[in-house]
Coordinates of C-alpha atoms in Angstrom, one line a residue:
M240 CA -87.9 81.7 18.5
H241 CA -89.2 84.0 21.6
I242 CA -89.9 87.8 21.2
N243 CA -90.4 89.9 23.3
I244 CA -92.7 93.3 23.2
H245 CA -90.4 96.1 24.2
A246 CA -92.9 98.9 24.1
I247 CA -96.3 100.1 23.3
Y248 CA -96.2 103.8 22.3
P249 CA -99.4 105.7 21.3
A250 CA -98.0 107.3 18.1
T251 CA -100.5 109.9 17.5
Y252 CA -100.3 112.9 15.1
L253 CA -96.8 113.9 17.0
N254 CA -94.8 112.2 14.7
M255 CA -96.3 114.3 12.0
V256 CA -95.3 117.5 14.1
S257 CA -91.9 116.1 15.2
Q258 CA -91.2 115.6 11.4
L259 CA -92.3 118.8 10.3
M260 CA -90.3 120.6 12.8
K261 CA -86.9 118.8 11.5
E262 CA -88.3 119.8 7.7
L263 CA -88.0 123.4 8.9
K264 CA -85.1 122.8 10.6
L265 CA -85.9 124.1 13.9
P266 CA -83.5 121.5 15.7
T267 CA -80.7 122.7 13.5
L268 CA -81.0 126.6 14.2
I269 CA -82.0 126.0 17.6
D270 CA -78.3 124.4 18.3
Q271 CA -76.9 127.0 16.2
L272 CA -78.0 130.0 18.3
V273 CA -78.2 128.8 21.7
P274 CA -75.0 127.3 23.0
I275 CA -74.8 123.8 23.7
D276 CA -73.1 122.9 26.9
A277 CA -70.6 119.7 26.7
Q278 CA -71.1 118.5 29.8
C279 CA -74.9 118.6 29.6
Q280 CA -76.8 115.4 28.4
T281 CA -79.5 117.3 26.5
R282 CA -79.6 120.0 23.9
P283 CA -81.8 123.2 23.7
S284 CA -83.3 121.9 20.6
D285 CA -84.4 118.7 22.8
I286 CA -86.2 120.9 25.1
V287 CA -87.6 123.2 22.7
Q288 CA -89.1 120.2 20.4
L289 CA -90.5 118.4 23.5
I290 CA -92.3 121.4 25.2
I291 CA -93.9 122.3 21.5
L292 CA -95.0 118.4 21.3
D293 CA -96.4 119.1 25.2
M294 CA -98.5 122.1 23.9
L295 CA -99.7 120.4 20.7
S296 CA -100.7 117.3 22.5
G297 CA -103.2 119.2 24.8
R298 CA -101.3 118.7 28.1
Q299 CA -100.7 121.5 30.2
A300 CA -97.2 122.6 29.4
L301 CA -94.4 122.0 32.0
V302 CA -96.6 119.6 34.3
H303 CA -95.0 116.4 35.1
L304 CA -92.9 116.6 31.7
E305 CA -90.5 113.7 32.7
A306 CA -93.3 111.2 33.2
W307 CA -94.7 112.3 30.1
A308 CA -91.7 112.0 28.2
G309 CA -91.5 108.5 29.5
Q310 CA -94.4 107.4 27.7
L311 CA -93.2 108.4 24.4
D312 CA -91.4 107.3 22.0
L313 CA -88.1 109.9 22.0
E314 CA -86.0 108.2 19.4
K315 CA -88.6 109.0 16.5
L316 CA -89.8 111.9 17.9
I317 CA -86.7 113.9 18.6
R318 CA -83.6 111.9 18.6
P319 CA -81.7 108.6 19.3
Q320 CA -80.0 108.3 22.8
L321 CA -82.3 110.4 24.6
A322 CA -83.9 109.4 27.6
A323 CA -86.8 110.4 29.4
H324 CA -85.0 111.1 33.1
Q325 CA -82.7 113.2 31.2
L326 CA -85.7 115.7 30.7
N327 CA -86.1 116.3 34.2
D328 CA -87.3 120.0 36.0
D329 CA -83.6 120.8 36.3
A330 CA -82.6 120.6 32.9
V331 CA -85.7 122.0 31.6
G332 CA -84.9 125.2 33.5
R333 CA -81.9 125.2 32.9
H334 CA -82.5 125.1 29.0
L335 CA -85.0 128.0 29.6
D336 CA -82.5 130.1 31.2
R337 CA -80.1 129.4 28.1
L338 CA -82.9 130.3 25.4
Y339 CA -83.4 133.6 27.6
E340 CA -79.7 134.3 27.3
A341 CA -79.4 133.6 24.0
G342 CA -81.8 136.3 22.8
M343 CA -85.5 134.5 21.8
Q344 CA -86.7 137.2 20.2
E345 CA -83.5 136.7 17.6
V346 CA -84.0 132.7 17.6
V347 CA -87.7 132.9 16.8
S348 CA -87.6 135.6 14.2
S349 CA -84.5 133.7 12.6
F350 CA -86.9 131.0 12.3
L351 CA -89.8 132.7 11.1
L352 CA -88.1 134.1 8.3
Q353 CA -86.2 130.6 7.6
T354 CA -89.8 129.2 7.3
Y355 CA -90.9 131.5 5.1
Q356 CA -88.2 130.6 2.4
I357 CA -88.7 126.8 2.8
E358 CA -92.4 127.0 2.4
K359 CA -91.6 129.8 -0.5
L360 CA -94.5 131.8 1.0
P361 CA -95.0 135.5 -0.8
L362 CA -93.4 138.6 1.7
R363 CA -96.1 141.1 0.3
L364 CA -98.9 141.3 2.5
F365 CA -99.0 141.1 6.5
H366 CA -101.5 141.3 9.3
G367 CA -100.4 142.9 12.5
D368 CA -102.2 142.7 15.7
T369 CA -101.7 142.2 19.3
T370 CA -103.2 140.1 22.3
S371 CA -103.3 139.5 26.4
K372 CA -102.7 136.3 27.9
S373 CA -103.0 136.3 32.0
V374 CA -100.6 134.8 34.3
Y375 CA -101.0 133.9 37.8
G376 CA -98.9 134.9 40.4
A377 CA -97.5 138.3 42.0
Y378 CA -94.5 139.1 40.3
E379 CA -93.8 142.0 42.1
S380 CA -90.3 142.3 41.3
P381 CA -89.5 144.2 38.4
S382 CA -87.6 142.6 35.8
D383 CA -85.9 143.9 32.4
A384 CA -86.6 140.9 31.0
L385 CA -90.7 141.2 30.7
N386 CA -93.0 143.3 32.8
I387 CA -95.7 141.5 34.0
T388 CA -98.1 143.7 35.0
H389 CA -101.9 144.9 34.9
G390 CA -103.2 146.2 31.5
Y391 CA -105.8 146.4 29.0
S392 CA -106.6 142.7 29.5
R393 CA -108.9 140.8 26.9
D394 CA -109.8 137.9 29.0
R395 CA -109.3 137.7 32.8
I396 CA -110.2 140.9 34.1
G397 CA -107.8 142.1 37.1
A398 CA -105.2 139.8 36.8
K399 CA -101.7 140.5 35.7
Q400 CA -101.0 139.6 32.3
I401 CA -98.0 139.5 29.5
Q402 CA -99.0 140.5 25.5
F403 CA -98.1 138.6 22.2
G404 CA -97.5 140.6 19.1
L405 CA -98.0 139.2 15.8
I406 CA -97.5 139.8 12.1
G407 CA -98.3 137.2 9.6
N408 CA -100.0 136.3 6.4
T409 CA -103.8 135.2 5.5
D410 CA -102.3 131.6 6.3
G411 CA -102.2 132.7 9.8
I412 CA -98.3 132.0 9.6
P413 CA -96.4 134.5 11.4
L414 CA -93.2 136.7 10.1
Y415 CA -92.6 138.5 13.4
A416 CA -93.6 137.4 16.9
D417 CA -92.6 138.9 20.1
V418 CA -93.5 138.3 23.6
H419 CA -93.7 141.9 25.4
D420 CA -94.9 144.0 28.4
G421 CA -98.5 143.5 29.8
N422 CA -99.2 147.3 29.4
T423 CA -97.8 148.1 26.3
S424 CA -100.0 150.0 23.9
D425 CA -100.8 148.9 20.4
K426 CA -100.0 152.8 19.6
E427 CA -96.5 152.3 21.0
W428 CA -96.3 148.4 19.6
N429 CA -96.9 149.3 15.8
P430 CA -94.3 151.8 14.9
D431 CA -91.6 149.7 16.9
V432 CA -92.6 146.3 15.1
L433 CA -92.6 148.0 11.8
Q434 CA -88.8 148.7 12.1
K435 CA -88.1 145.1 12.8
V436 CA -90.2 143.7 10.4
H437 CA -88.3 146.2 8.0
K438 CA -84.7 145.2 9.2
Q439 CA -86.2 141.3 8.9
L440 CA -87.2 141.4 5.1
E441 CA -83.8 143.5 4.1
K442 CA -82.4 140.2 5.1
A443 CA -84.6 138.3 2.8
E444 CA -83.8 141.0 -0.1
L445 CA -87.2 142.0 -0.7
T446 CA -87.6 144.7 -2.8
G447 CA -91.0 146.6 -4.1
G448 CA -92.4 147.1 -0.5
F449 CA -95.0 145.7 1.3
V450 CA -98.4 146.0 2.9
Y451 CA -99.2 146.2 6.3
V452 CA -102.8 145.8 7.3
A453 CA -103.6 146.7 11.0
D454 CA -106.6 148.1 13.3
S455 CA -107.1 151.5 14.4
A456 CA -104.5 151.7 16.8
A457 CA -102.3 152.1 13.5
M458 CA -103.3 155.2 12.3
T459 CA -101.0 157.3 14.4
Q460 CA -98.2 159.7 13.1
D461 CA -95.5 157.8 14.3
T462 CA -96.8 154.5 12.6
L463 CA -97.4 156.5 9.6
K464 CA -93.9 157.5 9.8
Q465 CA -92.5 154.2 10.3
V466 CA -94.5 152.8 7.2
K467 CA -92.7 155.4 5.0
N468 CA -89.4 154.4 6.6
A469 CA -89.6 150.5 5.9
N470 CA -90.9 151.6 2.4
A471 CA -94.3 149.8 3.1
Y472 CA -98.0 150.5 2.7
L473 CA -100.5 151.1 5.4
L474 CA -104.0 149.6 5.3
T475 CA -105.9 150.3 8.6
R476 CA -109.4 151.5 10.1
A477 CA -109.7 155.2 10.7
P478 CA -111.0 156.2 14.1
N479 CA -114.3 157.7 13.8
Q480 CA -113.4 160.7 16.0
L481 CA -111.0 162.1 13.6
N482 CA -111.6 164.9 11.4
I483 CA -110.7 163.5 7.9
V484 CA -113.0 160.5 9.3
K485 CA -116.0 162.8 10.0
E486 CA -115.8 164.7 6.6
A487 CA -116.1 161.4 5.1
L488 CA -119.0 160.6 6.7
R489 CA -120.7 163.9 6.3
L490 CA -119.7 163.4 2.2
A491 CA -121.8 159.7 2.5
D492 CA -124.7 161.4 3.6
Q493 CA -124.9 163.6 0.6
P494 CA -127.3 162.9 -2.3
E495 CA -124.8 163.6 -5.1
T496 CA -121.9 160.8 -3.5
N497 CA -121.3 158.3 -6.0
W498 CA -121.4 154.9 -4.5
S499 CA -119.9 152.1 -6.2
E500 CA -122.1 149.1 -7.2
P501 CA -123.2 146.4 -4.1
F502 CA -120.5 143.8 -4.1
Q503 CA -119.9 141.0 -1.9
C504 CA -116.1 139.7 -0.4
T505 CA -117.0 136.0 -0.4
E506 CA -118.5 133.7 -2.6
K507 CA -120.8 132.6 0.0
T508 CA -124.1 134.3 0.5
G509 CA -123.5 137.0 3.2
A510 CA -123.3 140.6 3.5
T511 CA -123.1 143.2 0.7
Y512 CA -121.2 146.3 0.2
R513 CA -121.0 149.6 -1.2
C514 CA -118.4 152.1 -1.3
F515 CA -117.0 155.3 -2.1
E516 CA -113.5 156.9 -2.1
T517 CA -112.1 160.5 -1.0
T518 CA -108.9 161.6 0.1
G519 CA -107.5 163.1 3.5
H520 CA -104.3 164.8 4.8
Y521 CA -103.0 163.4 8.2
Y522 CA -99.9 164.3 9.7
G523 CA -98.1 165.3 6.3
H524 CA -99.3 162.1 4.8
D525 CA -101.4 162.0 1.7
L526 CA -104.3 159.2 2.7
R527 CA -106.9 157.4 0.4
L528 CA -110.0 157.3 2.4
L529 CA -112.9 154.8 1.5
V530 CA -115.9 154.8 2.9
V531 CA -117.7 151.0 3.3
E532 CA -121.3 150.8 4.3
S533 CA -122.5 147.1 5.1
S534 CA -125.8 145.4 4.5
A535 CA -125.7 143.6 7.9
L536 CA -125.0 145.6 10.8
D537 CA -123.8 144.5 13.9
K538 CA -126.3 143.1 16.6
R539 CA -125.0 145.6 19.5
K540 CA -125.6 148.4 17.2
E541 CA -128.8 147.0 16.1
H542 CA -130.1 147.1 19.5
T543 CA -128.5 150.5 20.3
I544 CA -130.7 152.1 17.6
A545 CA -134.0 150.2 18.7
K546 CA -133.3 151.4 22.5
R547 CA -132.6 155.1 20.9
V548 CA -136.1 154.5 18.9
Q549 CA -138.0 153.6 22.0
T550 CA -136.7 156.3 24.4
E551 CA -137.6 158.6 22.3
A552 CA -141.2 157.3 22.1
D553 CA -141.4 157.4 25.1
K554 CA -140.2 161.0 26.1
I555 CA -143.1 161.9 23.4
A556 CA -145.5 160.1 24.9
E557 CA -144.3 161.5 28.7
M558 CA -144.8 165.0 27.1
D559 CA -148.2 164.1 25.5
K560 CA -149.3 163.1 28.9
Q561 CA -148.1 166.6 30.4
Y562 CA -149.5 168.6 27.9
R563 CA -153.1 167.3 28.3
K564 CA -153.5 168.1 31.8
T565 CA -151.7 171.9 31.2
P566 CA -154.3 174.0 29.5
F567 CA -153.3 177.6 27.9
H568 CA -155.6 180.3 28.2
C569 CA -154.5 182.0 25.2
E570 CA -153.7 180.5 21.8
A571 CA -150.4 182.5 21.6
D572 CA -149.3 180.9 24.8
A573 CA -150.0 177.1 23.2
K574 CA -148.2 177.7 20.1
Q575 CA -145.2 179.2 22.0
A576 CA -145.1 175.8 24.2
L577 CA -145.4 173.9 21.2
L578 CA -142.5 175.3 20.2
A579 CA -140.4 174.9 23.0
C580 CA -141.6 171.5 23.2
E581 CA -140.0 170.5 19.5
K582 CA -137.1 171.9 20.5
E583 CA -136.9 170.1 23.7
L584 CA -137.9 166.5 22.1
A585 CA -135.1 167.1 18.9
V586 CA -137.4 164.3 17.4
R587 CA -134.9 161.8 14.9
F588 CA -136.6 159.0 14.2
H589 CA -140.4 159.9 14.4
T590 CA -142.6 161.8 12.2
L591 CA -144.1 164.4 15.1
T592 CA -147.9 165.7 14.4
A593 CA -148.6 168.7 17.0
T594 CA -152.1 169.9 17.4
V595 CA -153.9 172.8 19.4
T596 CA -157.2 172.1 20.7
V597 CA -159.9 174.5 21.9
S598 CA -162.5 173.8 24.5
E599 CA -164.7 175.8 27.3
Q600 CA -164.8 175.5 30.8
P601 CA -166.3 176.7 33.8
K602 CA -164.2 179.8 34.8
K603 CA -162.3 179.3 38.3
K604 CA -162.9 182.5 40.7
R605 CA -161.5 183.0 44.0
G606 CA -163.7 182.7 47.0
R607 CA -167.3 180.4 47.2
P608 CA -169.1 181.2 44.3
K609 CA -172.9 182.5 44.9
K610 CA -175.5 180.3 45.3
D611 CA -177.8 181.3 42.2
A612 CA -174.7 183.0 40.3
P613 CA -174.5 182.3 36.4
V614 CA -171.4 179.8 35.6
E615 CA -169.0 182.0 33.9
M616 CA -167.3 179.8 30.9
E617 CA -163.8 180.6 29.5
R618 CA -161.9 179.0 26.3
V619 CA -158.4 176.9 27.0
Y620 CA -156.6 175.6 24.7
H621 CA -154.5 171.8 24.8
I622 CA -151.7 170.8 23.0
T623 CA -151.9 166.8 21.8
L624 CA -148.9 165.0 20.6
Q625 CA -148.8 162.0 18.2
A626 CA -146.1 160.3 17.1
E627 CA -145.1 157.7 14.2
V628 CA -141.8 156.0 13.5
D629 CA -140.3 157.5 10.6
K630 CA -138.8 154.3 8.9
E631 CA -136.9 156.2 6.4
A632 CA -134.7 158.1 9.6
V633 CA -134.6 154.8 11.0
A634 CA -133.2 153.2 8.0
Q635 CA -130.7 155.8 7.4
E636 CA -129.3 155.7 11.0
R637 CA -128.8 152.1 10.5
R638 CA -127.1 152.9 7.2
R639 CA -125.0 155.5 9.1
A640 CA -124.5 152.8 11.9
A641 CA -122.9 150.0 9.4
R642 CA -120.4 152.5 7.9
F643 CA -117.0 152.8 8.6
V644 CA -113.6 154.4 7.1
L645 CA -110.7 152.7 6.0
A646 CA -107.5 154.5 5.3
T647 CA -104.7 153.5 3.2
T648 CA -101.6 154.9 1.8
L649 CA -101.6 152.5 -1.2
P650 CA -101.5 153.8 -4.5
E651 CA -104.2 152.9 -7.3
Q652 CA -102.0 150.7 -9.0
W653 CA -99.6 148.0 -6.8
L654 CA -97.7 145.5 -8.3
D655 CA -100.0 144.8 -11.1
R656 CA -102.8 144.8 -8.9
T657 CA -105.7 147.2 -9.0
M658 CA -106.2 148.5 -5.3
D659 CA -109.9 149.8 -6.0
G660 CA -112.7 149.5 -3.0
P661 CA -113.7 145.9 -3.4
E662 CA -109.7 144.7 -3.2
L663 CA -109.0 147.1 -0.5
L664 CA -111.9 145.8 1.6
A665 CA -111.1 142.1 0.9
L666 CA -107.2 143.0 2.4
Y667 CA -108.8 144.5 5.4
K668 CA -110.9 141.6 6.3
G669 CA -108.0 139.5 5.9
Q670 CA -107.3 140.6 9.5
I671 CA -109.8 137.7 10.7
H672 CA -106.6 135.4 10.0
I673 CA -104.3 137.2 13.0
E674 CA -107.7 137.0 15.1
M675 CA -107.7 133.5 14.8
N676 CA -104.0 132.9 15.9
F677 CA -105.2 134.7 19.1
A678 CA -108.0 132.2 19.9
F679 CA -105.2 129.7 19.4
L680 CA -103.1 131.4 21.9
K681 CA -105.7 132.0 24.6
D682 CA -107.2 128.0 23.8
P683 CA -106.7 126.0 26.9
Y684 CA -106.3 123.1 24.9
Y685 CA -103.1 124.0 23.7
T686 CA -101.7 126.9 25.9
D687 CA -102.9 126.6 29.7
E688 CA -102.2 128.7 32.6
I689 CA -98.4 129.9 33.5
Y690 CA -97.1 128.8 36.5
L691 CA -93.6 130.1 36.1
K692 CA -91.9 132.5 38.7
K693 CA -89.1 133.9 36.9
P694 CA -90.3 136.4 34.4
E695 CA -87.1 135.4 32.0
R696 CA -88.5 132.1 31.8
V697 CA -92.3 133.1 31.1
Q698 CA -91.0 135.3 28.1
V699 CA -89.3 132.1 27.1
L700 CA -92.3 130.2 27.4
G701 CA -94.4 132.6 25.9
Y702 CA -91.8 132.7 22.9
L703 CA -92.6 128.7 22.6
F704 CA -96.2 129.2 22.8
L705 CA -95.3 131.3 19.4
L706 CA -93.1 128.5 17.8
A707 CA -96.1 125.9 18.6
L708 CA -98.5 128.4 16.7
V709 CA -96.1 128.5 13.6
I710 CA -96.0 124.8 13.4
Y711 CA -99.7 124.1 13.8
R712 CA -100.4 127.0 10.9
V713 CA -97.8 125.4 8.7
F714 CA -99.3 121.9 9.4
Q715 CA -102.8 123.2 8.2
R716 CA -101.3 125.4 5.0
R717 CA -99.7 122.0 3.8
I718 CA -103.0 120.1 4.8
R719 CA -105.2 122.6 2.8
Q720 CA -102.9 122.4 -0.3
F721 CA -104.1 118.6 -1.1
I722 CA -107.5 118.2 0.5
T723 CA -110.0 120.7 -1.7
E724 CA -113.4 121.7 -2.9
A725 CA -112.0 119.4 -5.6
Q726 CA -110.6 116.9 -3.4
P727 CA -112.0 116.7 -0.1
M728 CA -112.0 114.5 2.5
K729 CA -115.0 112.8 4.6
I730 CA -114.2 111.9 8.3
S731 CA -117.2 110.9 10.7
G732 CA -119.5 111.4 7.7
R733 CA -118.3 115.1 7.3
K734 CA -117.0 116.3 3.8
L735 CA -114.2 118.3 4.9
T736 CA -112.4 120.7 2.2
K737 CA -110.3 123.2 4.3
P738 CA -109.8 121.0 7.5
T739 CA -107.9 122.6 10.4
S740 CA -105.0 120.9 12.4
Q741 CA -107.2 120.1 14.9
V742 CA -109.5 117.7 12.8
I743 CA -106.4 116.0 11.1
F744 CA -104.7 115.5 14.6
Q745 CA -108.1 113.9 15.6
L746 CA -107.7 111.1 12.9
F747 CA -104.4 109.8 14.4
Q748 CA -105.5 110.4 17.8
Y749 CA -105.4 106.3 18.2
V750 CA -102.3 105.3 16.1
Q751 CA -100.1 102.9 18.2
V752 CA -96.9 101.4 17.5
V753 CA -95.4 98.0 18.9
V754 CA -91.7 97.6 19.2
F755 CA -90.3 94.0 19.4
E756 CA -87.4 92.9 20.5
L757 CA -85.9 89.9 18.4
P758 CA -83.8 87.3 20.1
D759 CA -80.4 88.8 18.9
G760 CA -81.4 91.9 20.3
T761 CA -82.8 94.2 17.4
K762 CA -85.7 96.0 17.4
H763 CA -88.7 95.8 15.0
R764 CA -91.4 98.1 14.9
Q765 CA -95.2 97.7 13.5
F766 CA -98.4 99.3 13.7
G767 CA -101.0 98.0 16.2
K768 CA -103.4 98.3 13.4
P769 CA -102.5 99.2 9.9
L770 CA -103.3 102.9 8.9
T771 CA -106.4 103.7 7.1
Y772 CA -106.7 104.7 3.7
D773 CA -107.6 108.6 5.2
Q774 CA -104.3 108.6 7.3
Q775 CA -102.2 107.1 4.7
R776 CA -103.5 109.9 2.2
V777 CA -102.5 112.7 4.8
L778 CA -98.9 111.2 5.3
K779 CA -98.7 111.3 1.3
G780 CA -99.9 114.2 0.9
L781 CA -97.4 115.9 3.4
G782 CA -94.6 114.3 1.7
M783 CA -94.3 111.9 4.7
D784 CA -94.4 107.8 5.0
E785 CA -94.7 105.4 7.6
S786 CA -90.9 105.5 8.1
I787 CA -91.7 108.7 10.5
Y788 CA -93.4 105.7 13.1
L789 CA -91.4 102.7 12.1

């Protein structure tokens, strides 16, 4: 019996990614919301799936896409009867245009809400923020689709950029995501996006409100108004320049202030915190203000304080040098100069000891003295300065620098949860999860340079980056449900209890599937070598099996 090898496919983790997209019903939703051209051999969902797989493969998105597709098992990854030559640049461009015309914001929003419902994710607590991504090209012609322009850049200074906005949960899974103009301010974005999130949650028939956690740009009149309109609650860091914040920090220095007992936000050894609460009134909104003091000081602030202490010491030393050279002819003049000196120095970090010493010296007269004239002596006064670092003052400055103020509209009790100081701080520190998404969006392994000419296509590609992020985060969440402290996994000698998607991707990096063609024309698939125990455990934990490959 003669058996031919029909193909050998690099059947990596992309098969699991493809299966996850199907379980989340992404292809079905795309084909429902984006019109299918009956004369076209491909569907919009084919291109969306292919580009997401391309992004998560680590290749540069859209570069030699047709040639890369020729190496893939498209029958398993996307759908049967799909050929690589159908995925040429012209077909990809046409589908990008169709996606734009269908409204990618609505498509992505529908998918995100659908994902939350399929994964049974709570719709109560969300973190929001924005980031920029630089692009290559002039983009000089104005476009209604997307204003690719200069703005506040968080990475490549001087380049034109677009911006991503994300609102998601503590697993980093977005409920809302957008691609917007490169010069949009966060203060404009926050109130606008809250209206859209409110409409999205109305579709889910959410009652009881939700909590929106954001950085200090959310502390505006418009954002507070929209939070109230959305039946939501705001938790944000309040800028230090606000009068209500200055007053809260002033109260923190008072000896009668009732600070909480020290506490930690995590079980691991780390910074300890203490806090106290006061209230404030801002644009007609009553706010709870939480002053938080951390035992750990930011390195930049530590350096700043050390520099201030040294600068003050140098200034005192220079002043002392000048005064040692300057004699005063009466004690009153010396004391008056001493008062002026103390006022000029305005010492904060040193204990200053100033002494006035008296001595006698020959009195200087005009002209040449006579040969045998007696030497006439006069009494002069000198000022001597001595300084010692005031350790308590420096420690107090460090404590002040380690303080910040959180502002919230949350009540003390919400949905059977006590919203005290430690709980509010823990909620705010969850902001790190949305910032980790920005690391993904800027990682050249997944989202490399954008080289598209049309702003409309740049916008669509940006939304596809966001869809790739969602798939990555949902995959990671599912993995972490069965790889835990109690049931860890060892990979290359490392004990993993909260693995990232990237680590699991690497575990499947070299899986291969061989397709044999039998004499009767049927095809048979089998692994190049059997899956390992860990690979089988991952598949089983995800609710998948070898059929996604075979």
